[in-house]
Short mmCIF file of C-alpha atoms and ligand atoms in Angstrom, two decimals:
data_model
loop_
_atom_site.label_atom_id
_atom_site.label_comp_id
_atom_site.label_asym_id
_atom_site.label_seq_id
_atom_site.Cartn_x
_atom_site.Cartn_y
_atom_site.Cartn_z
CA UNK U 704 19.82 -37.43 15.28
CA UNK U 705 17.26 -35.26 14.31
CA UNK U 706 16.44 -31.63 16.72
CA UNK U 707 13.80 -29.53 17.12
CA UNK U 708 14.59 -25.68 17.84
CA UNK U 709 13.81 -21.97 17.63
CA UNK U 710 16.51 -19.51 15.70
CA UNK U 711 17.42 -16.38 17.68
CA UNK U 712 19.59 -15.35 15.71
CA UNK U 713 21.99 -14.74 12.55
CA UNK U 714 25.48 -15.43 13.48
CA UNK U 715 28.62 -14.06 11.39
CA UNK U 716 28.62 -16.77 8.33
CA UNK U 717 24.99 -16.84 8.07
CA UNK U 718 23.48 -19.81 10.27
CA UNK U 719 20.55 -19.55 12.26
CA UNK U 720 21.56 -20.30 15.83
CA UNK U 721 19.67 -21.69 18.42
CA UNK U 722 19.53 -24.07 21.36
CA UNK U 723 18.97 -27.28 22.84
CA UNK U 724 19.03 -27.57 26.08
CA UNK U 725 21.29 -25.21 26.82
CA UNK U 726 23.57 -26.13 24.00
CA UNK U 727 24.33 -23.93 20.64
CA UNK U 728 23.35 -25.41 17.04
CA UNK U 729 24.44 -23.54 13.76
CA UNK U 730 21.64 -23.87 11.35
CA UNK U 731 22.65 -23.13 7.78
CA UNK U 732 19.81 -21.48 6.30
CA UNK U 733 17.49 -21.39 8.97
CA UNK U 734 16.43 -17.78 10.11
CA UNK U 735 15.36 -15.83 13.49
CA UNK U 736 11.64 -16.44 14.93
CA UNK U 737 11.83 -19.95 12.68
CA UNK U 738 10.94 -23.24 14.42
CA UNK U 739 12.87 -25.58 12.38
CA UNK U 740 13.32 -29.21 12.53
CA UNK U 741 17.26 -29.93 11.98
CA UNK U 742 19.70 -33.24 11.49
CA UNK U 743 22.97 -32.78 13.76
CA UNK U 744 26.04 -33.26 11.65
CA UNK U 745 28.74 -32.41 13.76
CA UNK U 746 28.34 -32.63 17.74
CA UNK U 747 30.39 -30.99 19.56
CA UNK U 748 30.93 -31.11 23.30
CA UNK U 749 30.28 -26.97 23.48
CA UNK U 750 28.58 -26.52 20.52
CA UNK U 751 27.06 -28.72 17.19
CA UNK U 752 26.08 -28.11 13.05
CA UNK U 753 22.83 -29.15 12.44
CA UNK U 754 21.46 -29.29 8.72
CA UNK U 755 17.94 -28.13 8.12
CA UNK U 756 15.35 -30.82 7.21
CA UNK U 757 12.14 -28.55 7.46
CA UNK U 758 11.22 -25.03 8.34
CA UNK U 759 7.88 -25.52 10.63
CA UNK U 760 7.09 -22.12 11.25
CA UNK U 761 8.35 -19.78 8.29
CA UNK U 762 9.73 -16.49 9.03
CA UNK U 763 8.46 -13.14 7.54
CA UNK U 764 11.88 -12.09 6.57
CA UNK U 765 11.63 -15.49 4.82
CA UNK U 766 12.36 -15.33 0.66
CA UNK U 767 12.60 -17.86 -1.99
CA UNK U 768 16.18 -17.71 -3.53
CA UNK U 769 16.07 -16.15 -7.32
CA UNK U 770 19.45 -17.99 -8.13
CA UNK U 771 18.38 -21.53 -9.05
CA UNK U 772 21.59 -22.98 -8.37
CA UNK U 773 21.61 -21.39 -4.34
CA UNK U 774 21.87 -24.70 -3.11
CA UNK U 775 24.54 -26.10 -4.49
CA UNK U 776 26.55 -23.13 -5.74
CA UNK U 777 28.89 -21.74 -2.36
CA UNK U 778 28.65 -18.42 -3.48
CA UNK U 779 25.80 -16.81 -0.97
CA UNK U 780 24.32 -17.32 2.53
CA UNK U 781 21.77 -14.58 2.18
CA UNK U 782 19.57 -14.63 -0.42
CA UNK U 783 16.69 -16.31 1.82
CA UNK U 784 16.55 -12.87 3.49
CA UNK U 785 15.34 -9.65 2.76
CA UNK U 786 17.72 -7.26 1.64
CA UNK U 787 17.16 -5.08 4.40
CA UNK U 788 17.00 -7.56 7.10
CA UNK U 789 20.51 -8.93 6.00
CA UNK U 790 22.10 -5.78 6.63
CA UNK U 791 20.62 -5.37 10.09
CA UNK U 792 21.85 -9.21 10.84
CA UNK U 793 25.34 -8.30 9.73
CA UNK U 794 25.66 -4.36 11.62
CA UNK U 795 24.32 -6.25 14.42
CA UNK U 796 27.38 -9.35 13.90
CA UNK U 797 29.45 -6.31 14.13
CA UNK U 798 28.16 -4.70 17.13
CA UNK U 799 28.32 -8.13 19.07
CA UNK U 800 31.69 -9.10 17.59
CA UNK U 801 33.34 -6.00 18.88
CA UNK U 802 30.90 -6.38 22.24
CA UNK U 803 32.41 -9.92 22.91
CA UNK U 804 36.22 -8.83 21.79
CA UNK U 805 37.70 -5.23 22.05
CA UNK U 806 35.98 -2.64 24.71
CA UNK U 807 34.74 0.43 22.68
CA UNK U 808 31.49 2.62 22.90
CA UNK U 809 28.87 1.23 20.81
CA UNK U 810 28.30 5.10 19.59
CA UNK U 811 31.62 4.70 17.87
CA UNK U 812 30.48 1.55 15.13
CA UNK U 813 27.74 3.24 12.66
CA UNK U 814 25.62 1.93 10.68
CA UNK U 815 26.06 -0.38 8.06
CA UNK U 816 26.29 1.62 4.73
CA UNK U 817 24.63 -0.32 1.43
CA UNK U 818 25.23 0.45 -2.26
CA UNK U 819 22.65 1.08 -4.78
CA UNK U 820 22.62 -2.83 -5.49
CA UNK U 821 21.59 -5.68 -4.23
CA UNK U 822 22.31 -8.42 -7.16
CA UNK U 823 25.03 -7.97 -9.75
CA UNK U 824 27.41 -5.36 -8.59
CA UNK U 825 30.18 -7.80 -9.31
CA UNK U 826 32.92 -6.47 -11.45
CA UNK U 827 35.04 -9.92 -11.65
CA UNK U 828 34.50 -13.63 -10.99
CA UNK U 829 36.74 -16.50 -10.63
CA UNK U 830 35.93 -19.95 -12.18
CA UNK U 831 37.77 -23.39 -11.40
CA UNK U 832 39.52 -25.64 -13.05
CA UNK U 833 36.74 -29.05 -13.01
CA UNK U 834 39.56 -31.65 -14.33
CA UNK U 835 41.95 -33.18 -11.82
CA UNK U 836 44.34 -34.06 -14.70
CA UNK U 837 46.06 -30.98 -15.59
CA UNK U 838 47.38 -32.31 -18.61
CA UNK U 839 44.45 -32.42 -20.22
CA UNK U 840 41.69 -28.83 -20.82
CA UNK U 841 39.54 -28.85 -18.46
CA UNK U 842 35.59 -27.13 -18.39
CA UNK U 843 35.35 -24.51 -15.73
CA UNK U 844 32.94 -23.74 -12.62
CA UNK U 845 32.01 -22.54 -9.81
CA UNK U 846 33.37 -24.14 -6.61
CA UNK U 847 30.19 -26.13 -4.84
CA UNK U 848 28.47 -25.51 -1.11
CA UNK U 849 30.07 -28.45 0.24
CA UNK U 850 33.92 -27.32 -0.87
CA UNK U 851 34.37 -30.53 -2.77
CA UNK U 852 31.90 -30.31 -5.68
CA UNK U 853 31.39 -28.23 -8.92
CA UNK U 854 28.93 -25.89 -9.83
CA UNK U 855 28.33 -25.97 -14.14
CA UNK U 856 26.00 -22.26 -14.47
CA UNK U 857 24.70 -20.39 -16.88
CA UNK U 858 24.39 -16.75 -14.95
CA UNK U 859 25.29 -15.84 -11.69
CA UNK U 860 23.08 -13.30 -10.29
CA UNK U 861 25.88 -11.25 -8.31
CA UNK U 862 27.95 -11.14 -11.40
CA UNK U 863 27.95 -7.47 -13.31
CA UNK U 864 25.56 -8.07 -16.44
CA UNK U 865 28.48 -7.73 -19.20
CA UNK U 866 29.93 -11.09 -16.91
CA UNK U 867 26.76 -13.17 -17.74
CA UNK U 868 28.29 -14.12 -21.39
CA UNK U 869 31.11 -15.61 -19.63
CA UNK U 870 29.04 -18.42 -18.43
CA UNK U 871 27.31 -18.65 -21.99
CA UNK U 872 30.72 -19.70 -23.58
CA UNK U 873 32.71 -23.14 -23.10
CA UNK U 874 36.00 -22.00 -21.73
CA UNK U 875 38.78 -24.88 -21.24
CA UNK U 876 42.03 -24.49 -19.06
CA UNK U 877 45.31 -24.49 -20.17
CA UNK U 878 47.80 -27.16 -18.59
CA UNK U 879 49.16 -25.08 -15.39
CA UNK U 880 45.74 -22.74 -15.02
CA UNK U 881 44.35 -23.74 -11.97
CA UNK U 882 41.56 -21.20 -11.76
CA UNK U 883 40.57 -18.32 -14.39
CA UNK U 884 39.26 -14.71 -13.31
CA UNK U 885 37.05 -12.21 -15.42
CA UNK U 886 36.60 -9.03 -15.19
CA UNK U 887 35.04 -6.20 -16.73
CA UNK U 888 37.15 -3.23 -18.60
CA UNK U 889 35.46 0.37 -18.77
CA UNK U 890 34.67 0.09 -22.43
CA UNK U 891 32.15 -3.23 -21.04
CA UNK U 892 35.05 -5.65 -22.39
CA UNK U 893 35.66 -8.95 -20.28
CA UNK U 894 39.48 -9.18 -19.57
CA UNK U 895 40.68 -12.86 -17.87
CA UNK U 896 43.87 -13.42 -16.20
CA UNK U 897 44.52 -16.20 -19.40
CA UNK U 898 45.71 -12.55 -20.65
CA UNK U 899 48.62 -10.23 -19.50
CA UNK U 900 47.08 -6.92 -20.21
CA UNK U 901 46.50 -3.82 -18.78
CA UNK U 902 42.85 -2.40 -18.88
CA UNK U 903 41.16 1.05 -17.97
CA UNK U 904 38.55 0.87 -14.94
CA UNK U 905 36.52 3.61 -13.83
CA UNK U 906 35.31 4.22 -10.49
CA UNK U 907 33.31 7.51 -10.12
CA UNK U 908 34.74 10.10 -12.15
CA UNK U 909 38.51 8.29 -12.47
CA UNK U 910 39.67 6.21 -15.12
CA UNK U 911 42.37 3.64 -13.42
CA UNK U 912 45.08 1.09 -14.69
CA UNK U 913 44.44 -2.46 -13.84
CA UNK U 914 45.77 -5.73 -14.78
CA UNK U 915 44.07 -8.67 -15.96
CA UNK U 916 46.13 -10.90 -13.35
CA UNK U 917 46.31 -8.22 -10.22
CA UNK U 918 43.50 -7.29 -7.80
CA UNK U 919 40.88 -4.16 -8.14
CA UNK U 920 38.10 -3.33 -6.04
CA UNK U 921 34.92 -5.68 -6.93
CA UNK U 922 31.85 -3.41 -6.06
CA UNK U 923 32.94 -0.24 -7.49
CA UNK U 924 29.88 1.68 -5.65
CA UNK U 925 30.73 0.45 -2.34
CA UNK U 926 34.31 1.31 -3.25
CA UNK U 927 33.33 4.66 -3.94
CA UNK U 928 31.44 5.05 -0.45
CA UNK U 929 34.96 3.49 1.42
CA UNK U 930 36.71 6.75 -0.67
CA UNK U 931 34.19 9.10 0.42
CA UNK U 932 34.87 7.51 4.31
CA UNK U 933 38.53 7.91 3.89
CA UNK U 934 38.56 11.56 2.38
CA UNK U 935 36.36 12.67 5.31
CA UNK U 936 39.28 10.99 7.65
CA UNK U 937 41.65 12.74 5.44
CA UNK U 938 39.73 15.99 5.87
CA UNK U 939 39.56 15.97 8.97
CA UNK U 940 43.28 15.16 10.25
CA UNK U 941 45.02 16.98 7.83
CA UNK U 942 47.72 15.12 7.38
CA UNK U 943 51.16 15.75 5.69
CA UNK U 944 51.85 12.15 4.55
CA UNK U 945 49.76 9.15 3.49
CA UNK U 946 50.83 6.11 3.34
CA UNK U 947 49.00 2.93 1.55
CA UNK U 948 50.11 -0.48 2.75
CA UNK U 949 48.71 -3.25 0.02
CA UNK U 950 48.00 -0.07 -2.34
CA UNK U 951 47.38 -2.39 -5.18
CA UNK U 952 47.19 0.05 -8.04
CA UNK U 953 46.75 2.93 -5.76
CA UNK U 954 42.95 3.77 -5.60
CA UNK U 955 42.98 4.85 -1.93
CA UNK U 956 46.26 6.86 -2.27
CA UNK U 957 44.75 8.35 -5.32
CA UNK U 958 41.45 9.59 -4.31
CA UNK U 959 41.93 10.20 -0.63
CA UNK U 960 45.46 10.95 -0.36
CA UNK U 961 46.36 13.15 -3.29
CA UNK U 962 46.01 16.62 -0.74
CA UNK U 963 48.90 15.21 1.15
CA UNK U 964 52.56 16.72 0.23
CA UNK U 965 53.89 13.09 0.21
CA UNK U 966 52.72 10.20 -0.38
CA UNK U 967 53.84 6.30 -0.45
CA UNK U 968 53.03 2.99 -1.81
CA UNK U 969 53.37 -0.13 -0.15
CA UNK U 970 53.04 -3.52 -2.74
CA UNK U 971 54.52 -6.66 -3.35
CA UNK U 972 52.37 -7.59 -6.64
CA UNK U 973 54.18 -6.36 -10.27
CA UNK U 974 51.28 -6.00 -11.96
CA UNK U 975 49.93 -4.12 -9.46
CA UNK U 976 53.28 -1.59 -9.39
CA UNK U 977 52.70 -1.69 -13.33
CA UNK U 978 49.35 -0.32 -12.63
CA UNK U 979 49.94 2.07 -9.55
CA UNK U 980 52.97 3.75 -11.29
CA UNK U 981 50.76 4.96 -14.09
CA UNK U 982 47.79 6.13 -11.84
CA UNK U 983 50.10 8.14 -9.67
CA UNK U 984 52.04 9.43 -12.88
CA UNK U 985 48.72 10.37 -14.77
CA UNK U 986 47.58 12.47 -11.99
CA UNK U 987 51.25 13.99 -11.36
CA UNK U 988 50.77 13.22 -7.56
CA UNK U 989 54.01 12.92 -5.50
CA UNK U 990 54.27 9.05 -4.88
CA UNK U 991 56.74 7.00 -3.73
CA UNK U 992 56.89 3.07 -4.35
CA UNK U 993 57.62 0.68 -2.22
CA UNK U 994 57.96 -2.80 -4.15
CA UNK U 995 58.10 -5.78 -1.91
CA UNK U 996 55.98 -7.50 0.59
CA UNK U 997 54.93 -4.85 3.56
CA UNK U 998 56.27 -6.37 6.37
CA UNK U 999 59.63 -6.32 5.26
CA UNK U 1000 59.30 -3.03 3.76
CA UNK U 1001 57.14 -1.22 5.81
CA UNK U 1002 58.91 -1.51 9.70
CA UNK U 1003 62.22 -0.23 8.00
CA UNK U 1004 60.95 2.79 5.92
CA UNK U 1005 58.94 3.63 9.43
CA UNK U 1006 61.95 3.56 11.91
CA UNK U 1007 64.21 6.02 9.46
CA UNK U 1008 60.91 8.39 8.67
CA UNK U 1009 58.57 8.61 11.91
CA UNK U 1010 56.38 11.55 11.43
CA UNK U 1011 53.60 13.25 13.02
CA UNK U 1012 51.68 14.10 10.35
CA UNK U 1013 51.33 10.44 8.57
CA UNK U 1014 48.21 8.67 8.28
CA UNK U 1015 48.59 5.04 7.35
CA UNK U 1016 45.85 3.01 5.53
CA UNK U 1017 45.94 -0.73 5.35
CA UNK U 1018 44.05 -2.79 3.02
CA UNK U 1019 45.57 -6.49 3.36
CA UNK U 1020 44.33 -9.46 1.71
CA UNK U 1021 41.71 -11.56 3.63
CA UNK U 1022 44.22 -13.21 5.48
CA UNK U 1023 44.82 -9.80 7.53
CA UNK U 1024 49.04 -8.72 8.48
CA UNK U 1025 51.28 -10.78 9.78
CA UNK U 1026 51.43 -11.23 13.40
CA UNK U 1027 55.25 -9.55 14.08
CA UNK U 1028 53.54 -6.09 11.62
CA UNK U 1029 50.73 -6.01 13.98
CA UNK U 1030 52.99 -5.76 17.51
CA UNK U 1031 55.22 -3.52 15.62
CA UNK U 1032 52.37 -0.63 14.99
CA UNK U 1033 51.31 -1.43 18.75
CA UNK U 1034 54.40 0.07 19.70
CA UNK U 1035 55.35 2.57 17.05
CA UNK U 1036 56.06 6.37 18.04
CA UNK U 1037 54.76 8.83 16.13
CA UNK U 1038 51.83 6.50 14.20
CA UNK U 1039 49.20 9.17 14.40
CA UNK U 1040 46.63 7.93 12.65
CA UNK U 1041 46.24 4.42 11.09
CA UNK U 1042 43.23 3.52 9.48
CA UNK U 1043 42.95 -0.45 8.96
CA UNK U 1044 39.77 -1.90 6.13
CA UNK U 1045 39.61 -5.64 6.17
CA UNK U 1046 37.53 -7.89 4.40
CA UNK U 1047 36.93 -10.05 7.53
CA UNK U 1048 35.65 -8.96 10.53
CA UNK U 1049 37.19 -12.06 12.80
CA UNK U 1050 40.49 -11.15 11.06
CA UNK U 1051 40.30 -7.21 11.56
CA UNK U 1052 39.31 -7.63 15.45
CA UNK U 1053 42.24 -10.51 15.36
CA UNK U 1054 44.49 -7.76 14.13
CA UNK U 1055 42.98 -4.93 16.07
CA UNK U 1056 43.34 -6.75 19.38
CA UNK U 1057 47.37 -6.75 18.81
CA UNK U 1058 47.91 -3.40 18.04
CA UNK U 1059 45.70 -2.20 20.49
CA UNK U 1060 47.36 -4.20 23.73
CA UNK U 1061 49.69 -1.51 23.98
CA UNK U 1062 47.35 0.76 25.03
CA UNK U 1063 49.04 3.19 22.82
CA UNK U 1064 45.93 3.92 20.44
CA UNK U 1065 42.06 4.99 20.61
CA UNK U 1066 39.06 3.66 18.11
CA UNK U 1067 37.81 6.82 16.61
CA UNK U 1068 35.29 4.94 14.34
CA UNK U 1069 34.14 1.70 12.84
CA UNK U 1070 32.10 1.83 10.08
CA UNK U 1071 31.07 -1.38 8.20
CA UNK U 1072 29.94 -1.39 4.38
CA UNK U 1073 27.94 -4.06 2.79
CA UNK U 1074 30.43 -4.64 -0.21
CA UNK U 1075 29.26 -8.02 -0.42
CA UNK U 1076 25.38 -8.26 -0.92
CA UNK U 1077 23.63 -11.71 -0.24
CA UNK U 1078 27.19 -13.40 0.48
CA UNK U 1079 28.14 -13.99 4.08
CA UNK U 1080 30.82 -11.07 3.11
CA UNK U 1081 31.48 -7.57 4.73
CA UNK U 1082 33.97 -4.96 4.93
CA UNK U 1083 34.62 -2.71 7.56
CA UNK U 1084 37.32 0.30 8.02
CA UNK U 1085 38.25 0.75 11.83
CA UNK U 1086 40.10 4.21 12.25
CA UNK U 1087 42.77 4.37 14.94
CA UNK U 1088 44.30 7.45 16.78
CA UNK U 1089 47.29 7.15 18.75
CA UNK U 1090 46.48 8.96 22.59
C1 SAM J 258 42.77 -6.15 -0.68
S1 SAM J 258 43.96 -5.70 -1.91
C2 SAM J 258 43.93 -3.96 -1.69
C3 SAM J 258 44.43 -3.18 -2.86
C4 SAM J 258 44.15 -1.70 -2.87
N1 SAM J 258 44.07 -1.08 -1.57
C5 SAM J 258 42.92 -1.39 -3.69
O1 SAM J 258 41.93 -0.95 -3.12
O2 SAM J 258 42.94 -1.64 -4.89
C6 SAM J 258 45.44 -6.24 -1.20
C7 SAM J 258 46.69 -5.90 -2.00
O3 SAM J 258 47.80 -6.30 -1.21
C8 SAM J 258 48.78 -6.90 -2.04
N2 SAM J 258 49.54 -7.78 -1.12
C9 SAM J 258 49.18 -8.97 -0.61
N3 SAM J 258 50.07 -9.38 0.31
C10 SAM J 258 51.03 -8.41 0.38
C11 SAM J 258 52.22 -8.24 1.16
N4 SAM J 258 52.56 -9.15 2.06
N5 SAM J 258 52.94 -7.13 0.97
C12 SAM J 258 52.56 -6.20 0.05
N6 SAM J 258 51.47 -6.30 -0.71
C13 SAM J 258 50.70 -7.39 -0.54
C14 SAM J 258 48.01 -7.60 -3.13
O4 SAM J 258 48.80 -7.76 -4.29
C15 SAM J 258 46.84 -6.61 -3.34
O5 SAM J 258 47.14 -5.68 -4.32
#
């Protein structure tokens, strides 16, 4: 069945909402102010997906997509926008998120904070195995819109520039390879996870160890603005210890913890530990490493080491912590500060929600960055002090 509606607004993900009668429709790729005319693919009783058919009245934010292969490829949600009016859609999915969720005084979420670019600030991409036979080499893509499908390119416009001749070249799988990531060394070399290799990095001023099969920051500019964030924190509470849960190879500890006497490293990945060994060893800094997955390791390092002075930074994968690591900070003595950064906002406020039932803790700040131009994407720090 076919709809006619007006878009209000940009929900987290990206779709134009609006309604019918009273009822919500998510409108992928329709924008605010736009009457659109829209096919319902999913009706729900509360709520339905519609898919657009036709914009009737265009909106001035309205763009034509550079990348060619936008509608197929599943890569970005934004690039219909302006720049600038994406990042007031997604401060503004913060605000309301946190509005609709956790209490807190809107004076405490700033503004969103940008890098210098909007298009290729991607330091590493991931392409798919295409075969289903994995006997056989197999061509790689991109993983399509719809989930399902493929996506064959030849650039990517949020991939860094030295990334583009990756999609230029035929690459085939090898029998267990599943996926294949690239990313870019400091000397402009492309290192892939076929490898098992250590590489330089530099963010800033720093040169870094990372491995061609562990994780590293993707937009090193953004990256650079979390640092700056996390050394005013640091700055301003002083603290004795800092501790980095999912350190990875230790870029937070690193650059915002290295004024602190002591300082440990939570990590479960070894070529991570490979990496954050030599960074902490390089810059002679007093680190201790903590090899294993955090919520084993982390509850029983706390309970024989509570201390005042500790701030504790958590960076977990998208998937957020565990449920049982989330109570156990909510009732923690002694956890003065705890700053979390997620790369989801639903997960974060999931997360947040937990350790904050105990009433044990105060939001000082939330700041979201935009680490993830034109992609439905965000990260945002939330900084924590226990009252
Ligand atoms: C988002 S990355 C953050 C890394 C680091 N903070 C940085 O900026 O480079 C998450 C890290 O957590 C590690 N990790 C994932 N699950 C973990 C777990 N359960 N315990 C410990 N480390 C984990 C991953 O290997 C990865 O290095």
């Amino acid at each position: 069945m076919n709809i006619e509606l007006t878009i209000e607004k940009l929900v987290f993900g990206g779709d134009g909402l609006g309604f019918v009668d009273g009822k919500a429709y998510f409108i992928e790729g329709a924008l605010p102010g736009e009457k659109v005319l829209a096919r319902i693919t999913n009706d729900k009783k509360n709520y339905g997906k519609a898919r657009l058919i036709k914009v009737l009245s265009p909106s001035p934010e309205r763009l034509t997509p550079p990348c060619p292969y936008v509608q197929s490829c599943g890569g970005c949600q934004y690039q219909h926008i302006r720049y600038t009016d994406e990042l007031r859609w997604k401060e503004l999915q913060v605000r309301e998120s946190f509005a609709q969720t956790i209490r807190i005084d809107p004076t405490l979420i700033q503004p969103i904070r940008q890098g210098p670019r909007e298009y290729h600030y991607r330091q590493s991409i991931t392409l798919h195995r295409t075969a289903k036979n994995n006997q056989k080499p197999s061509p790689l893509a991109f993983i399509g819109r719809d989930n399902r499908s493929f996506v064959f390119i030849q650039n990517c416009l949020l991939a860094g520039e030295s990334l583009q001749s990756v999609f230029k070249e035929l690459h085939t799988l090898g029998k267990y390879e599943t996926k294949r990531v690239f990313k870019i060394a400091e000397n402009g070399a492309i290192v892939s996870s076929e490898e098992d290799k250590l590489y330089r990095i530099r963010l800033a001023d720093e040169l870094f160890w990372a491995h061609s099969r562990g994780f590293f920051q993707n937009n090193l500019e953004v990256t650079q603005q979390v640092v700056e964030e996390l050394q005013n924190i640091v700055e301003m509470v002083k603290p004795s210890r800092f501790i980095d849960l999912y350190s990875g190879v230790g870029t937070f500890a690193a650059l915002a913890g290295s004024q602190a006497q002591e300082i440990f490293c939570f990590e479960e990945s070894i070529y991570a530990v490979e990496c954050l060994k030599r960074n902490l060893k390089e810059r002679q800094l007093p680190g201790a490493i903590f090899k294993g997955r955090v919520e084993q390791t982390f509850p029983n390092f706390w309970l024989g080491n509570q201390k005042e002075g500790s701030l504790v930074l958590l960076d977990p994968p998208r998937l957020g912590i565990t449920y049982d690591l989330a109570s156990f900070f909510a009732k923690a003595d002694k956890m003065k500060n705890i700053i979390y950064l997620a790369c989801d906002l639903q997960i974060l406020i999931r997360d947040l929600k937990i350790i904050l039932s105990k009433g044990r803790y105060q939001i000082k700040t939330i700041v979201p960055f935009d680490m993830f131009p034109r992609t439905k994407h965000l990260e945002v720090l939330a900084w924590l002090e226990q009252i």
